[in-house]
Amino acid sequence: MLRFAPSPTGDMHIGNLRVAIFNYIVSKQRGENLIIRIEDTDKERNIQGKDKEILAILDLFGIEYSQVIYQSENFRFHSAMALQLLLELKAFNCFCSSDWLDKKREEAKESKTAYRYDDACASLPDELVIDNESPFTVRIRKPHEAIVVKDHIKGEIRFEPNDIDSFIIMRQDKTPMYNFACAVDDMLSDVSLVIRGEDHVSNTPKQILIREALGYDKKIEYAHLPIILNDDGKKMSKRDDASSVKWLLEEGFLPSAIANYLILIGDKTPKEIFTIKEALEWFSLENISKSPARFDINMLKHVNREHLKMLDAKELSRYVGFADEEIGEVAKIYLEESNTTKELKAKIASIFAKKDIPDEFKEYAQTIVKIIKDAPYFEEYEGFKNYIMNESGLKGRNLFKPLRILLTGAEHGPDIAAVYKYIKNYLGEIVK
Ligand code: GLU
């Protein structure tokens, strides 16, 4: 079983989508199921509706899953297992107040040492624990030995006992902390491989410790994906528009192209342009680079254009707001100078829009409009053009500039004869 475990606390980040895609690919390759676990235990940070938005994005990208689980539905298991650890003395109640702990943290900061909980409550006598009415958290006891994580991308990572203190697994309000809920849920779902972002590396030994304490001996495999950097070499954050999957979709990038790009960066792929389906044949976590991937919007634009080229005219037409093969053919021609469906849509819209003719050509344009309105039907641009030329007596710039603007809404653009071929049946709507 593999899992993708998004938190419903914000827009889906491209890093999360990359994690989802890799989980999907590997689950298919291994013939295992993929579950989606909505990590909704941090009530204050949850945003209503984000879970549905995430699921809709996964559908759009063709990421199939067998089940959706809400982590909060597992609270009773988290409590039962925390109780088990307490009874086995693998965990203890901690009565330290948050003010006290903050003070300790501050002191550590001032003396420039890493803060570690000092185990003040690790061996309180029973009489101080039983019937104690002060609020308490539950902490798991720190490990005695190093914990070694074998990562598919990072190799072996060793965590010394000192790297991990006796950390909190249940809050004072008896809701589980992230590491505890995550470790228990991966166990309950019989997860075999965890693929996630490298910001979670330091959580991994804690989650392993929790499962070992619970007596679970199945070894879960791990793969932590390097972060994605922006143009400035900094981690892509909310401030980078392109980090939001929603923004990329609104900008007119195709899901297939975004997926292609996210598999391509920081990877050794046998080719540049491909679909997720093709990647199933050769994708391997072992080929993912250990160093951060760099996001390059120009490369994404290139990949997007190649995916747009793969669409047939009917599909392309739908992306630009029509359901018409001929408009799709026009859009195909405009692909010469567009990278996204948003750009294409604007180009097609300007063909049908009211035309803005520069003053110097206004008079000629009016003459041409009149002629077109009464003109017979011409199969080819050549005949059409000659007819207007003869009827108007115009030639050169004075004919071609206003004519191009009347037909396409732009002064420059692709071969007009090629465009004419597909718009000739719409001249009544275009030239008004
Ligand atoms: N909920 C975590 C996140 O969105 C993922 C945790 C995990 O994959 O274990 O970053």
Coordinates of C-alpha atoms and ligand atoms in Angstrom, one line a residue:
M1 CA 0.0 0.0 0.0
L2 CA 1.2 3.5 -0.9
R3 CA -0.3 6.7 0.4
F4 CA -0.4 10.4 -0.5
A5 CA -1.1 12.4 2.7
P6 CA -2.0 16.0 2.0
S7 CA -2.9 18.5 4.7
P8 CA -6.1 20.5 3.8
T9 CA -4.4 23.7 4.9
G10 CA -3.7 25.5 1.7
D11 CA -3.5 25.4 -2.1
M12 CA -1.8 22.3 -3.5
H13 CA 1.8 23.1 -4.1
I14 CA 3.7 21.7 -7.1
G15 CA 5.9 19.8 -4.6
N16 CA 2.9 18.0 -3.2
L17 CA 1.6 17.2 -6.7
R18 CA 5.0 15.8 -7.5
V19 CA 4.8 13.6 -4.4
A20 CA 1.3 12.5 -5.5
I21 CA 2.4 11.7 -9.0
F22 CA 5.4 9.6 -7.9
N23 CA 3.3 7.7 -5.4
Y24 CA 0.8 7.0 -8.2
I25 CA 3.5 5.8 -10.6
V26 CA 5.2 3.6 -8.1
S27 CA 1.9 2.1 -6.8
K28 CA 1.0 1.1 -10.4
Q29 CA 4.5 -0.3 -11.0
R30 CA 4.3 -2.4 -7.9
G31 CA 0.7 -3.4 -8.4
E32 CA -0.2 -2.0 -5.0
N33 CA -3.1 0.3 -4.1
L34 CA -2.7 4.0 -3.4
I35 CA -4.8 5.6 -0.7
I36 CA -5.3 9.3 0.0
R37 CA -5.0 10.3 3.6
I38 CA -6.3 13.8 4.4
E39 CA -4.2 14.9 7.4
D40 CA -6.8 17.0 9.1
T41 CA -5.7 16.7 12.7
D42 CA -4.6 20.4 13.1
K43 CA -8.1 21.9 13.4
E44 CA -6.9 25.5 13.5
R45 CA -5.0 25.3 10.2
N46 CA -7.6 23.3 8.2
I47 CA -9.4 25.2 5.5
Q48 CA -12.8 24.1 4.6
G49 CA -13.2 22.7 1.1
K50 CA -9.4 22.3 0.5
D51 CA -9.8 18.5 0.8
K52 CA -12.3 18.4 -2.1
E53 CA -10.1 20.8 -4.1
I54 CA -7.1 18.5 -3.6
L55 CA -9.1 15.4 -4.7
A56 CA -10.4 17.3 -7.8
I57 CA -6.8 18.2 -8.7
L58 CA -5.8 14.5 -8.4
D59 CA -8.7 13.5 -10.6
L60 CA -7.7 16.1 -13.2
F61 CA -4.2 14.6 -13.3
G62 CA -5.5 11.1 -13.7
I63 CA -4.1 10.0 -10.3
E64 CA -6.3 7.0 -9.4
Y65 CA -6.6 5.9 -5.8
S66 CA -8.5 3.1 -4.0
Q67 CA -9.7 5.0 -0.9
V68 CA -9.8 8.4 0.8
I69 CA -9.2 8.4 4.6
Y70 CA -9.6 11.3 6.9
Q71 CA -7.0 11.1 9.6
S72 CA -9.4 12.6 12.3
E73 CA -11.5 9.5 11.9
N74 CA -8.7 7.4 13.4
F75 CA -8.6 9.4 16.7
R76 CA -9.8 6.5 18.7
F77 CA -6.9 4.3 17.5
H78 CA -4.4 7.1 18.3
S79 CA -5.8 7.3 21.8
A80 CA -5.8 3.6 22.3
M81 CA -2.3 3.2 21.2
A82 CA -1.1 6.1 23.3
L83 CA -2.7 4.4 26.3
Q84 CA -0.9 1.2 25.3
L85 CA 2.4 3.0 25.3
L86 CA 1.7 4.5 28.7
L87 CA 0.7 1.2 30.2
E88 CA 3.9 -0.4 28.9
L89 CA 5.9 2.6 30.3
K90 CA 7.2 3.4 26.8
A91 CA 5.5 6.8 27.1
F92 CA 4.9 9.0 30.1
N93 CA 2.6 11.9 31.2
C94 CA 4.3 15.3 31.1
F95 CA 3.0 18.0 33.3
C96 CA 5.4 20.7 32.2
S97 CA 3.5 23.9 31.2
S98 CA 4.0 25.4 27.8
D99 CA 5.4 28.6 29.5
W100 CA 8.0 26.5 31.2
L101 CA 9.0 24.7 28.0
D102 CA 9.1 28.0 26.1
K103 CA 11.5 29.3 28.7
K104 CA 13.7 26.2 28.4
R105 CA 13.7 26.6 24.6
E106 CA 14.7 30.3 24.9
E107 CA 17.6 29.4 27.2
A108 CA 18.8 26.8 24.7
K109 CA 18.7 29.4 22.0
E110 CA 20.6 31.9 24.1
S111 CA 23.3 29.4 24.8
K112 CA 23.3 28.4 21.1
T113 CA 22.5 24.7 21.8
A114 CA 19.8 22.7 20.2
Y115 CA 16.8 22.4 22.4
R116 CA 16.1 18.9 23.8
Y117 CA 13.4 18.1 26.3
D118 CA 15.2 17.4 29.6
D119 CA 13.0 14.4 30.6
A120 CA 11.9 16.3 33.7
C121 CA 8.7 14.2 33.9
A122 CA 10.2 10.9 32.5
S123 CA 10.4 9.2 35.9
L124 CA 8.0 10.9 38.2
P125 CA 6.9 8.7 41.2
D126 CA 3.4 7.2 40.7
E127 CA 1.9 9.4 43.4
L128 CA 2.8 12.5 41.4
V129 CA 1.1 11.1 38.3
I130 CA -2.0 9.4 39.6
D131 CA -4.7 11.9 40.7
N132 CA -2.7 14.8 39.4
E133 CA -5.2 17.2 38.0
S134 CA -2.9 19.4 36.1
P135 CA -3.1 19.3 32.3
F136 CA -0.6 17.0 30.7
T137 CA 0.7 15.9 27.4
V138 CA 1.9 12.4 26.6
R139 CA 5.6 11.9 25.5
I140 CA 7.2 8.9 24.1
R141 CA 10.6 7.9 25.6
K142 CA 13.6 8.8 23.5
P143 CA 15.5 5.9 21.9
H144 CA 18.6 4.3 23.3
E145 CA 20.2 3.4 20.0
A146 CA 20.7 5.2 16.7
I147 CA 17.9 4.9 14.1
V148 CA 19.1 4.3 10.6
V149 CA 16.8 5.2 7.7
K150 CA 17.5 3.6 4.3
D151 CA 16.2 6.1 1.8
H152 CA 15.7 5.3 -1.9
I153 CA 16.9 8.7 -2.9
K154 CA 19.2 9.9 -0.1
G155 CA 20.8 6.6 0.8
E156 CA 21.4 5.8 4.5
I157 CA 20.7 8.4 7.0
R158 CA 21.7 7.8 10.6
F159 CA 20.0 9.6 13.6
E160 CA 21.7 9.4 16.9
P161 CA 19.6 9.1 20.1
N162 CA 20.5 12.6 20.9
D163 CA 18.9 13.9 17.7
I164 CA 15.6 12.7 19.1
D165 CA 14.3 13.7 22.5
S166 CA 11.3 12.3 24.4
F167 CA 8.8 14.1 22.1
I168 CA 5.1 14.8 22.6
I169 CA 2.7 12.3 20.9
M170 CA -0.6 13.5 22.4
R171 CA -1.5 17.2 23.1
Q172 CA -3.0 18.4 26.3
D173 CA -6.5 18.2 24.6
K174 CA -5.7 14.5 23.9
T175 CA -5.5 15.0 20.1
P176 CA -2.5 13.3 18.5
M177 CA 0.5 15.2 17.3
Y178 CA 1.4 14.8 13.6
N179 CA 4.2 12.3 14.0
F180 CA 2.1 10.0 16.1
A181 CA -1.0 10.1 13.9
C182 CA 1.1 9.6 10.8
A183 CA 3.1 6.7 12.3
V184 CA 0.0 4.9 13.5
D185 CA -2.0 5.5 10.3
D186 CA 0.9 4.2 8.1
M187 CA 0.8 1.1 10.3
L188 CA -3.0 0.7 10.2
S189 CA -3.0 1.0 6.4
D190 CA -0.2 -1.5 6.0
V191 CA 1.9 1.1 4.1
S192 CA 4.9 -0.4 2.4
L193 CA 6.6 2.6 1.0
V194 CA 6.4 6.3 2.0
I195 CA 7.2 8.8 -0.7
R196 CA 7.2 12.4 0.6
G197 CA 9.0 15.7 0.6
E198 CA 12.4 16.0 2.2
D199 CA 11.1 18.4 4.8
H200 CA 9.8 15.3 6.5
V201 CA 13.2 13.6 6.8
S202 CA 13.7 14.5 10.5
N203 CA 10.2 13.1 11.3
T204 CA 11.1 9.7 9.9
P205 CA 13.2 8.4 12.9
K206 CA 10.4 9.6 15.2
Q207 CA 7.8 7.7 13.3
I208 CA 10.0 4.6 13.2
L209 CA 10.5 4.9 17.0
I210 CA 6.7 5.1 17.5
R211 CA 6.0 2.0 15.5
E212 CA 8.8 0.0 17.2
A213 CA 7.5 1.0 20.6
L214 CA 4.1 -0.3 19.5
G215 CA 5.7 -3.6 18.6
Y216 CA 5.2 -3.2 14.9
D217 CA 8.1 -4.9 13.1
K218 CA 7.3 -4.4 9.4
K219 CA 10.0 -2.2 7.9
I220 CA 8.5 0.6 5.9
E221 CA 10.6 1.9 2.9
Y222 CA 11.2 5.6 2.5
A223 CA 11.9 8.0 -0.3
H224 CA 12.3 11.7 0.5
L225 CA 12.1 14.0 -2.5
P226 CA 14.4 17.0 -2.7
I227 CA 12.8 20.4 -2.6
I228 CA 12.0 22.5 -5.7
L229 CA 13.9 25.8 -6.0
N230 CA 12.8 29.0 -7.7
D231 CA 14.8 31.2 -10.1
D232 CA 16.6 32.8 -7.2
G233 CA 17.7 29.4 -5.9
K234 CA 15.3 29.6 -3.0
K235 CA 12.7 27.1 -2.0
M236 CA 9.5 27.6 -4.0
S237 CA 7.1 29.1 -1.6
K238 CA 3.5 30.5 -1.6
R239 CA 5.0 33.7 -2.8
D240 CA 6.0 32.1 -6.1
D241 CA 2.8 32.0 -8.1
A242 CA 4.0 29.1 -10.1
S243 CA 4.2 27.0 -6.9
S244 CA 0.4 26.7 -6.9
V245 CA -1.1 24.0 -9.1
K246 CA -4.3 26.1 -9.3
W247 CA -2.4 29.1 -10.7
L248 CA -0.6 27.0 -13.3
L249 CA -3.9 25.5 -14.5
E250 CA -5.5 29.0 -14.7
E251 CA -2.5 30.2 -16.7
G252 CA -3.3 27.6 -19.3
F253 CA -0.8 24.8 -18.6
L254 CA -2.2 21.3 -19.4
P255 CA -2.3 18.7 -16.6
S256 CA -0.4 16.3 -18.8
A257 CA 2.4 18.9 -19.4
I258 CA 2.7 19.8 -15.7
A259 CA 3.0 16.2 -14.8
N260 CA 5.6 15.6 -17.6
Y261 CA 7.6 18.6 -16.2
L262 CA 7.4 17.5 -12.6
I263 CA 8.7 14.0 -13.5
L264 CA 11.4 15.5 -15.8
I265 CA 13.1 17.8 -13.3
G266 CA 15.8 16.3 -11.2
D267 CA 15.4 13.0 -12.9
K268 CA 17.1 10.9 -15.6
T269 CA 14.4 10.3 -18.2
P270 CA 14.9 8.5 -21.5
K271 CA 13.1 11.4 -23.3
E272 CA 11.9 14.9 -22.7
I273 CA 8.2 14.8 -23.7
F274 CA 6.0 12.0 -22.3
T275 CA 2.8 11.1 -20.6
I276 CA 2.5 9.6 -17.1
K277 CA 1.4 6.4 -18.7
E278 CA 4.7 6.2 -20.6
A279 CA 6.6 7.0 -17.4
L280 CA 5.2 3.9 -15.8
E281 CA 7.5 1.9 -18.1
W282 CA 10.8 3.4 -17.0
F283 CA 10.3 5.6 -13.9
S284 CA 12.6 4.7 -11.0
L285 CA 13.0 6.5 -7.7
E286 CA 16.7 5.6 -7.8
N287 CA 17.1 8.0 -10.8
I288 CA 15.9 11.0 -8.8
S289 CA 18.7 13.4 -8.1
K290 CA 19.7 14.0 -4.4
S291 CA 20.1 17.7 -5.0
P292 CA 17.2 20.1 -5.3
A293 CA 15.3 20.4 -8.6
R294 CA 15.1 23.9 -10.2
F295 CA 11.8 25.2 -11.5
D296 CA 12.1 26.8 -14.9
I297 CA 8.9 28.3 -16.2
N298 CA 10.3 28.6 -19.8
M299 CA 11.0 24.9 -19.8
L300 CA 7.5 24.2 -18.6
K301 CA 6.2 26.4 -21.4
H302 CA 8.2 24.4 -23.9
V303 CA 6.8 21.1 -22.5
N304 CA 3.3 22.6 -22.5
R305 CA 3.5 23.6 -26.1
E306 CA 4.6 20.1 -27.1
H307 CA 1.6 18.6 -25.2
L308 CA -0.7 21.1 -26.9
K309 CA 0.7 20.0 -30.3
M310 CA -0.3 16.4 -29.4
L311 CA -4.0 17.4 -29.0
D312 CA -6.3 16.9 -32.0
A313 CA -8.1 19.9 -33.4
K314 CA -11.4 19.1 -31.6
E315 CA -9.7 18.8 -28.2
L316 CA -7.7 21.9 -28.7
S317 CA -10.9 23.8 -29.7
R318 CA -12.4 22.9 -26.3
Y319 CA -9.5 24.3 -24.5
V320 CA -9.9 27.6 -26.2
G321 CA -13.6 27.8 -25.5
F322 CA -15.2 26.4 -28.6
A323 CA -16.5 23.0 -29.7
D324 CA -15.5 23.3 -33.3
E325 CA -12.9 21.4 -35.3
E326 CA -12.1 24.4 -37.6
I327 CA -11.4 26.7 -34.7
G328 CA -9.2 23.9 -33.3
E329 CA -7.3 24.0 -36.6
V330 CA -6.9 27.8 -36.3
A331 CA -5.6 27.3 -32.8
K332 CA -3.1 24.7 -34.1
I333 CA -1.7 27.3 -36.4
Y334 CA -1.5 29.8 -33.6
L335 CA 0.5 27.3 -31.6
E336 CA 3.5 28.7 -33.5
E337 CA 3.4 31.7 -31.3
S338 CA 1.7 30.5 -28.1
N339 CA 2.7 28.3 -25.2
T340 CA -0.5 28.1 -23.1
T341 CA -4.2 27.6 -23.7
K342 CA -4.7 31.1 -22.1
E343 CA -2.5 32.7 -24.8
L344 CA -4.3 30.7 -27.5
K345 CA -7.7 31.6 -26.2
A346 CA -6.7 35.3 -26.3
K347 CA -5.5 35.0 -29.9
I348 CA -8.7 33.2 -31.0
A349 CA -10.9 35.7 -29.1
S350 CA -9.2 38.6 -30.9
I351 CA -10.2 37.0 -34.3
F352 CA -13.9 37.4 -33.3
A353 CA -13.5 40.6 -31.3
K354 CA -14.4 44.1 -32.5
K355 CA -11.3 45.3 -34.4
D356 CA -9.2 48.2 -33.4
I357 CA -8.0 49.7 -36.7
P358 CA -5.2 52.3 -36.6
D359 CA -6.3 55.7 -37.9
E360 CA -4.1 55.5 -41.1
F361 CA -5.9 52.3 -42.2
K362 CA -9.5 53.1 -41.0
E363 CA -10.8 54.3 -44.4
Y364 CA -9.3 51.3 -46.2
A365 CA -10.7 49.0 -43.6
Q366 CA -14.2 50.3 -44.1
T367 CA -13.9 49.8 -47.9
I368 CA -12.7 46.3 -47.4
V369 CA -15.5 45.4 -44.9
K370 CA -18.1 46.5 -47.5
I371 CA -16.5 44.4 -50.2
I372 CA -16.2 41.3 -48.0
K373 CA -19.9 41.6 -47.0
D374 CA -21.0 41.4 -50.6
A375 CA -18.2 39.1 -51.8
P376 CA -18.9 35.6 -53.2
Y377 CA -17.5 32.6 -51.4
F378 CA -13.9 31.8 -52.1
E379 CA -12.4 28.4 -51.2
E380 CA -8.8 29.8 -51.2
Y381 CA -7.2 32.9 -49.8
E382 CA -5.7 33.7 -53.2
G383 CA -9.0 34.2 -54.9
F384 CA -10.4 36.1 -51.9
K385 CA -7.5 38.5 -51.8
N386 CA -7.5 39.1 -55.6
Y387 CA -11.2 39.9 -55.5
I388 CA -10.7 42.5 -52.7
M389 CA -7.7 43.9 -54.5
N390 CA -9.7 44.3 -57.8
E391 CA -12.8 45.7 -56.1
S392 CA -11.0 48.2 -53.9
G393 CA -8.1 49.2 -56.0
L394 CA -6.0 48.9 -52.9
K395 CA -2.6 47.1 -52.8
G396 CA 0.5 46.6 -50.7
R397 CA 0.4 47.8 -47.0
N398 CA -2.9 49.6 -47.5
L399 CA -4.6 46.4 -48.4
F400 CA -2.7 43.8 -46.3
K401 CA -2.4 45.6 -43.0
P402 CA -6.1 46.4 -42.6
L403 CA -7.1 43.0 -44.1
R404 CA -5.0 41.1 -41.6
I405 CA -6.3 43.1 -38.7
L406 CA -9.9 42.6 -39.9
L407 CA -9.4 38.9 -40.2
T408 CA -7.3 38.2 -37.1
G409 CA -7.4 41.2 -34.8
A410 CA -3.6 41.5 -34.9
E411 CA -1.1 43.3 -37.0
H412 CA 1.3 40.4 -37.1
G413 CA 0.8 36.7 -37.0
P414 CA 0.9 33.4 -38.8
D415 CA 0.5 32.8 -42.6
I416 CA -2.8 34.4 -43.4
A417 CA -3.6 32.0 -46.2
A418 CA -3.4 29.1 -43.7
V419 CA -5.7 30.9 -41.2
Y420 CA -8.2 31.8 -44.0
K421 CA -8.6 28.1 -44.8
Y422 CA -10.3 27.5 -41.5
I423 CA -12.1 30.9 -40.9
K424 CA -13.6 31.3 -44.3
N425 CA -17.0 30.0 -43.1
Y426 CA -17.1 32.5 -40.2
L427 CA -16.3 35.7 -42.1
G428 CA -19.7 37.1 -41.3
E429 CA -19.0 36.9 -37.6
I430 CA -15.4 38.0 -37.9
V431 CA -15.7 41.0 -40.3
K432 CA -18.4 43.1 -38.9
Ligands
GLU1 N1 0.7 16.0 5.6 C1 2.1 16.1 5.2 C2 2.3 17.2 4.2 O1 1.3 17.6 3.6 C3 2.6 14.9 4.6 C4 3.0 13.9 5.6 C5 3.5 12.6 5.0 O2 3.5 12.4 3.8 O3 3.9 11.8 5.8 O4 3.4 17.7 4.1

